[in-house]
Amino acid sequence: MELNAKIPEGPLASKWSKHKFNLKLVNPANKRKYTILVVGTGLAGSSAAASLAELGYNVKTFCFQDSPRRAHSIAAQGGINAAKNYRNDGDSVHRLFYDTIKGGDYRAREANVHRLAEVSVNIIDQCVAQGVPFAREYGGLLDNRSFGGSQVSRTFYARGQTGQQLLLGAYSALNRQINEGAVQSYTRHEMLDVVVVDGKAQGIVTRDLVTGKIESHAGHAVLLCTGGYGNVFYLSTNAMGCNVTAAWKAHKRGAFFGNPCYTQIHPTCIPVTGDHQSKLTLMSESLRNDGRVWAPRTPELAQRLRKGEIKVEDLKEEDRDYFLERKYPAFGNLVPRDVASRNAKEAVDEGRGVGGSGIAVFLDFADAIKRLGEDAVRAKYGNLFDMYYQITDENPYKHPMRIYPAVHYTMGGLWVDYNLQTTVPGLYALGEANFSDHGANRLGASALMQGLADGYFVIPATVGDYLATIGPKPVDANHPAFAETTKAVKERIDKLLSLKGNKTVDEYHRELGLIMWEYCGMARTAEGLAKAKGLISALRADFWKNAIVLGTNDEMNQSLEKAGRVADFLELGELMVDDALNRSESCGGHFRVESQTEEGEALRDDENFAYVAAWEYKGDNVAEALHKEALVFENIKLAQRSYK
Amino acid sequence: MSGHMNLTLKVWRQKNENDRGGFITYKATDISPDMSFLEMLDVVNESLVKRGEDPIYFDHDCREGICGMCSLYINGRPHGPKRAITTCQLHMRSFSDGETITIEPWRSAAFPVIKDLATNRAAFERIQQAGGFVSVGTGGVPDANEIPIPKVIADEAFNSATCIGCGACVAACKNASAMLFVSAKISQLALLPQGQQERYQRAQAMVAQMDEEGFGNCTNTGACEAECPKEISLTNIARMNREFFSAKFFKEEEIR
Amino acid sequence: MGNFSNTFSSSLGKKLVMSLTGLFMCSFLVVHLVGNLQLFKHDGGLAFNTYAYFMTHFPPIKVVSYLLYTSIVLHAIYALVLTMKNKKARPIGYAVTNGKANSPWTSRNMGILGTVLLVFIIIHMNTFWAKYHWGGVPYKKYVIELQNPEHVQVTDLPISSVEPVHTDAVDLQSGSRVVIAKDLYLIVQNAFESPLYVAFYVLAMAALSFHLIHGFRSAFQTLGWDHKKYIPLIRFIGVWGFGLLIPIVFAAMPLFFLFKTFS
């Protein structure tokens, strides 16, 4: 199958507007004859569902949480980028486009990223109109702050709770449509499969998590807005419920998976304290505006610090290595996430780590407090400092924070074309669930931007084209495909429920996470990846023999829910490893030890790897087929990324 | 790394909405003070699963205090003994070795228990659906900086908007009143210029829905404010009252 | 009208009734207190009895008094209705509650305090108000020398089948003011000779104190009168004025008579 990204012809800046004109429209009276199923209700899902319902389509939304507004977009802290240039600091759509392509280490599509930068300005307008309380200056206008990977201030924020406020905004728009009867909201429902009829996605199968009822829902298009798969690492900054199941089932039904190995390890997270840990907590990147990252200059000093022989306060200025400022004077502490993370790992690997485990570096606010005063620092970051204090029982106003990178975001996801359609017609992927806009590394404050861009502005235009093509005739819910898919779902549940082994599902998940972190984490080698592949497939085989899954289907059964999700992670993990093994270059968050510059930076191989790796499922225990979508750069010159 | 704390847990177990339910006592052993409360329950659940017993069901998701899903009533207080945090942010160092901890679900007629410690909080959704929005569609809105908003107003609106809708206010209130939640939602949009067009109809519609859901009435005890993980203040309730009475006695707008 | 009844049947409408009736009763308390200060005068009850007559016969005050009775009844009925609704809102209670961790005791016990006060009001009105109106209270005659108003001659009028006429006139011939009035003062004095009765009054005033420490401020909160500039003042008046000063002065009255009896 030939991958067609459907990127419009013409100059970069006019591609989107021209494309919108060329897309077919659905007559307003016909819109109500279409039903669109939206799975996942984070920023992408809520904004898409609301916008489509406003247009007149019938929409059904599904989320596994007890309310659409609890989707994990809510936890995004720092902000959302937009090329508004309100600061007069030289920002523009083109600069946001450029920063994003460069930040993604030249592994994203130019056309998609430019569109993202274009609509970024509309997103802010939309959110403000909904009543999102962004931070403001005394003059009443919107405030901005800086984020990693850019030298302009273009990040809009709402204290440390930007994701929450944006999601509540999108959710309020969704509520308005629910109130008007245009959207039916299904909560505590988990999607377990896609129904494909004659090659087109025409429905989904869900499980009601309260009653266990397996239901099928028919629709003219299915939008997967189901987020990323970072929980394959077990420990991540994702919510406990985040999972790959919806995307994975879609993959198994024919949707190609793009760049699965691209995962983002976020530099500023609270370090792991013990093996009881269930998740990791992120401290917003915005902290790097004022916090300085450092480690003791020598392993000896670090060791004495760990043993408690000396205190942080005793370390003289020359014994502190502000390694980001030292190595990257131009961007300093605000280098992109992959660079910051790798450098923290390097310091720890050199034995210069701090904290009980020695797996952490410092993020120090002493200078900022001296310069701005404690109150000003509190006003900017108060909730983050409180959060740190709650978790570590250590006062960050007095002592430097300890941080370490943690899995945060997955740039990879379902392969989509310019219309956000997967390789299955009628099946779309939006937000983190798709692979499209961030290349090999996502810049801070861009996830919220992409989720909302896809939902508010892209999908309302592109889905109409498909719907107009297939016509408004009702979807036949009695088509055998519905019964078949439902049967397959039930059989899998029965199979899971029959597992009465001796190892808990969490144990498998933790074990998988350790393998992934060790071999497919911040640094990857061919040898390690090959080893991981064997380990994962052995673990998966063991899971299907020895896992414990309790209870029945007809009840609230967390044991069953978890088992289904972990089973899918066990399959995805292997694909990630395959992809990482295939991509023997380094780029962005994907660091192959074999491919680095003399200074230890990620070394790309544009000649051989300037492509999107899109994987096609070929059947259980059969190697997936690799399809390549060549990345063409017409407007940007590929260069070794430098933040020095 | 396991810890040294041993605890006795009295946990509400209830199979489903129709089951009567009751307390069951569990031992939690070798608990580390660095664990979060939910991680402690994970440990207990893990051992239950190993024994083939149904693990304790509790709602949780983000585990960083923002999704509002976790909802445990611990030793007589929603989200446990510490102020301004959610259950997932509570750590075991807030308890002492040998302590008995009673864990109950939120109790309210409007929040029926669906299993063990999880309740159905859809009443909150319906209240927001009744009017917690600004009726603007996607597209065609003015530039974000077209309407300046005084910083104090924006900040105050933000303070109301930080509500995570967990329901601790209802759980804490001796009357199971939802007024802190509803007032925070009404306040946010009542304060901002974008919310003015539907300001008075919104207050009436949301209060009417709140009444319909069967929540109790506010007696200004302040328990909600004290227990709110996001420290939503009682001022919001005063503001809601003002909005509602203004709407009813001095304005033209009625519930649509 | 639909909208109107709709408003008052809503949760907030019911609270509005509680708030307005409560505040009205608070304002009455001030008047009642000022009037009752006459009890402390050493004039054989002249000032107090005159005041009692004024309060029961001046038409505008009579109107206000009916408003007051209505307020008491409404306040009690709405409290009952709200309490029942609140109980219904939590059909299954908690096994463990720790109310003191998040709210003051007074705020959680307004119903009990209010019930004590309602019982008190019934007994209080039965002892004085009902007796004054229908209880055959004896009359006193006061002769005050105009030249020397300090000099008051007091005589008990005999109880006879013909009720004396209330009089308040100046006799120019004798240069004196003659007042014939129902001797409510005597009733008060007699009532407060009983230590048990006085104890009940003091207890009721304690209940009043707790009720108002929460109630006064709470009424403003319900009305939506809430601003950081004047909330401290309202809190101050609520705690020190209505919560302490007023109940203490009221409680001082029965104690004053009790001590007088014993000394």
Tab-separated table of C-alpha atoms in Angstrom, chain A residues 71-251:
chain	number	residue	atom	x	y	z
A	71	ALA	CA	-9.148	13.426	30.591
A	72	HIS	CA	-5.440	13.800	31.169
A	73	SER	CA	-5.116	16.984	29.116
A	74	ILE	CA	-6.286	18.504	32.365
A	75	ALA	CA	-2.902	17.906	33.927
A	76	ALA	CA	-0.901	19.986	31.453
A	77	GLN	CA	0.664	22.725	33.475
A	78	GLY	CA	2.797	25.232	31.674
A	79	GLY	CA	0.996	26.711	28.745
A	80	ILE	CA	0.001	26.850	25.120
A	81	ASN	CA	1.990	28.393	22.306
A	82	ALA	CA	0.554	30.790	19.792
A	83	ALA	CA	2.256	32.989	17.243
A	84	LYS	CA	0.441	36.121	18.341
A	85	ASN	CA	3.554	38.260	18.648
A	86	TYR	CA	1.854	40.247	21.417
A	87	ARG	CA	5.324	40.795	22.881
A	88	ASN	CA	6.752	42.494	19.798
A	89	ASP	CA	9.741	40.190	20.136
A	90	GLY	CA	9.906	39.049	16.557
A	91	ASP	CA	7.503	36.139	16.667
A	92	SER	CA	5.520	35.096	13.631
A	93	VAL	CA	3.684	32.103	12.227
A	94	HIS	CA	6.799	31.249	10.296
A	95	ARG	CA	8.974	31.405	13.388
A	96	LEU	CA	6.661	29.109	15.331
A	97	PHE	CA	6.685	26.788	12.329
A	98	TYR	CA	10.469	26.924	12.176
A	99	ASP	CA	10.961	26.399	15.920
A	100	THR	CA	8.607	23.415	15.878
A	101	ILE	CA	10.277	21.742	12.910
A	102	LYS	CA	13.711	22.348	14.377
A	103	GLY	CA	12.601	21.337	17.878
A	104	GLY	CA	11.256	18.109	16.378
A	105	ASP	CA	14.696	17.522	14.899
A	106	TYR	CA	13.429	17.727	11.327
A	107	ARG	CA	11.238	14.691	11.511
A	108	ALA	CA	7.829	16.328	11.100
A	109	ARG	CA	5.863	17.273	8.005
A	110	GLU	CA	6.322	20.871	6.986
A	111	ALA	CA	2.738	21.332	5.814
A	112	ASN	CA	1.189	20.008	9.007
A	113	VAL	CA	3.408	22.079	11.232
A	114	HIS	CA	2.773	25.241	9.269
A	115	ARG	CA	-0.953	24.710	9.542
A	116	LEU	CA	-0.528	24.207	13.275
A	117	ALA	CA	1.335	27.504	13.569
A	118	GLU	CA	-1.300	29.261	11.470
A	119	VAL	CA	-4.274	28.182	13.541
A	120	SER	CA	-2.436	28.643	16.835
A	121	VAL	CA	-3.558	32.271	16.906
A	122	ASN	CA	-7.214	31.307	16.492
A	123	ILE	CA	-7.004	28.903	19.393
A	124	ILE	CA	-6.182	31.644	21.870
A	125	ASP	CA	-9.056	33.781	20.573
A	126	GLN	CA	-11.410	30.835	20.861
A	127	CYS	CA	-10.388	29.980	24.398
A	128	VAL	CA	-10.637	33.553	25.614
A	129	ALA	CA	-14.124	33.812	24.126
A	130	GLN	CA	-15.150	30.718	26.094
A	131	GLY	CA	-14.071	32.336	29.333
A	132	VAL	CA	-10.705	30.680	29.868
A	133	PRO	CA	-9.004	32.816	32.540
A	134	PHE	CA	-5.527	33.178	31.059
A	135	ALA	CA	-2.948	35.111	33.036
A	136	ARG	CA	-3.085	38.830	32.385
A	137	GLU	CA	-0.986	41.866	32.960
A	138	TYR	CA	-2.107	44.917	34.899
A	139	GLY	CA	-3.154	46.590	31.668
A	140	GLY	CA	-5.706	43.835	31.204
A	141	LEU	CA	-4.018	42.201	28.234
A	142	LEU	CA	-2.753	38.653	28.034
A	143	ASP	CA	0.559	37.711	29.577
A	144	ASN	CA	3.134	35.386	28.051
A	145	ARG	CA	6.072	33.382	29.222
A	146	SER	CA	8.983	31.602	27.620
A	147	PHE	CA	9.308	27.914	27.019
A	148	GLY	CA	12.076	25.642	25.890
A	149	GLY	CA	13.321	25.593	22.332
A	150	SER	CA	12.361	29.116	21.402
A	151	GLN	CA	13.783	32.555	21.937
A	152	VAL	CA	10.501	34.424	21.927
A	153	SER	CA	7.804	34.607	24.599
A	154	ARG	CA	4.753	33.085	22.989
A	155	THR	CA	3.378	30.825	25.674
A	156	PHE	CA	-0.031	31.733	27.068
A	157	TYR	CA	-0.778	30.297	30.462
A	158	ALA	CA	-3.184	30.103	33.364
A	159	ARG	CA	-0.930	29.869	36.402
A	160	GLY	CA	0.357	26.246	36.461
A	161	GLN	CA	-2.988	24.849	35.336
A	162	THR	CA	-3.231	25.763	31.687
A	163	GLY	CA	-4.363	22.333	30.552
A	164	GLN	CA	-7.116	22.321	33.125
A	165	GLN	CA	-8.420	25.683	32.046
A	166	LEU	CA	-8.287	24.863	28.349
A	167	LEU	CA	-9.987	21.538	28.894
A	168	LEU	CA	-12.690	23.105	31.027
A	169	GLY	CA	-13.191	25.594	28.202
A	170	ALA	CA	-13.545	22.875	25.575
A	171	TYR	CA	-15.682	20.871	27.981
A	172	SER	CA	-17.983	23.842	28.464
A	173	ALA	CA	-18.421	24.060	24.696
A	174	LEU	CA	-19.153	20.334	24.734
A	175	ASN	CA	-21.636	20.805	27.568
A	176	ARG	CA	-23.474	23.386	25.561
A	177	GLN	CA	-23.923	20.854	22.787
A	178	ILE	CA	-24.950	18.105	25.207
A	179	ASN	CA	-27.509	20.519	26.613
A	180	GLU	CA	-28.833	21.134	23.120
A	181	GLY	CA	-29.050	17.419	22.442
A	182	ALA	CA	-26.464	17.475	19.671
A	183	VAL	CA	-23.948	15.402	21.624
A	184	GLN	CA	-24.578	12.237	23.579
A	185	SER	CA	-21.901	11.725	26.185
A	186	TYR	CA	-20.982	8.210	27.264
A	187	THR	CA	-18.805	8.217	30.357
A	188	ARG	CA	-17.128	5.228	31.991
A	189	HIS	CA	-17.105	3.602	28.580
A	190	GLU	CA	-13.973	2.106	27.132
A	191	MET	CA	-13.555	1.557	23.426
A	192	LEU	CA	-12.423	-1.981	22.725
A	193	ASP	CA	-12.526	-2.219	18.955
A	194	VAL	CA	-13.275	-0.465	15.681
A	195	VAL	CA	-15.916	-1.851	13.377
A	196	VAL	CA	-14.683	-1.801	9.801
A	197	VAL	CA	-17.320	-2.314	7.120
A	198	ASP	CA	-16.125	-2.721	3.537
A	199	GLY	CA	-12.811	-1.149	4.418
A	200	LYS	CA	-14.353	1.866	6.116
A	201	ALA	CA	-14.572	2.603	9.834
A	202	GLN	CA	-18.282	2.624	10.645
A	203	GLY	CA	-18.502	2.009	14.320
A	204	ILE	CA	-16.910	1.010	17.573
A	205	VAL	CA	-17.431	-1.574	20.258
A	206	THR	CA	-17.343	-0.360	23.834
A	207	ARG	CA	-17.563	-1.810	27.298
A	208	ASP	CA	-19.647	-0.020	29.913
A	209	LEU	CA	-17.197	-0.061	32.793
A	210	VAL	CA	-20.001	-0.015	35.390
A	211	THR	CA	-22.219	-2.802	34.110
A	212	GLY	CA	-19.788	-4.600	31.824
A	213	LYS	CA	-22.233	-4.377	28.947
A	214	ILE	CA	-20.592	-4.726	25.546
A	215	GLU	CA	-22.221	-2.282	23.152
A	216	SER	CA	-21.653	-1.360	19.551
A	217	HIS	CA	-22.174	2.132	18.195
A	218	ALA	CA	-22.516	2.940	14.533
A	219	GLY	CA	-21.303	6.131	12.923
A	220	HIS	CA	-20.156	7.583	9.622
A	221	ALA	CA	-16.735	8.434	11.005
A	222	VAL	CA	-14.716	7.525	14.061
A	223	LEU	CA	-12.349	10.043	15.662
A	224	LEU	CA	-9.727	8.635	17.977
A	225	CYS	CA	-8.647	11.314	20.424
A	226	THR	CA	-7.289	8.869	22.907
A	227	GLY	CA	-3.946	10.378	23.829
A	228	GLY	CA	-0.518	8.819	23.984
A	229	TYR	CA	0.934	5.527	25.074
A	230	GLY	CA	3.552	6.695	27.591
A	231	ASN	CA	2.190	4.256	30.163
A	232	VAL	CA	3.905	1.459	28.256
A	233	PHE	CA	6.790	2.489	30.532
A	234	TYR	CA	4.565	1.863	33.582
A	235	LEU	CA	6.048	4.894	35.294
A	236	SER	CA	5.269	8.066	33.411
A	237	THR	CA	3.639	11.402	33.981
A	238	ASN	CA	0.479	10.071	32.337
A	239	ALA	CA	-2.635	9.387	34.329
A	240	MET	CA	-3.100	5.853	35.613
A	241	GLY	CA	-5.841	5.172	33.111
A	242	CYS	CA	-4.018	6.408	30.004
A	243	ASN	CA	-3.666	3.516	27.609
A	244	VAL	CA	-3.048	2.562	24.024
A	245	THR	CA	-5.965	0.182	23.667
A	246	ALA	CA	-8.137	2.260	21.329
A	247	ALA	CA	-5.228	3.199	19.077
A	248	TRP	CA	-3.851	-0.325	19.184
A	249	LYS	CA	-7.156	-1.902	18.203
A	250	ALA	CA	-7.375	0.564	15.350
A	251	HIS	CA	-3.853	-0.425	14.367
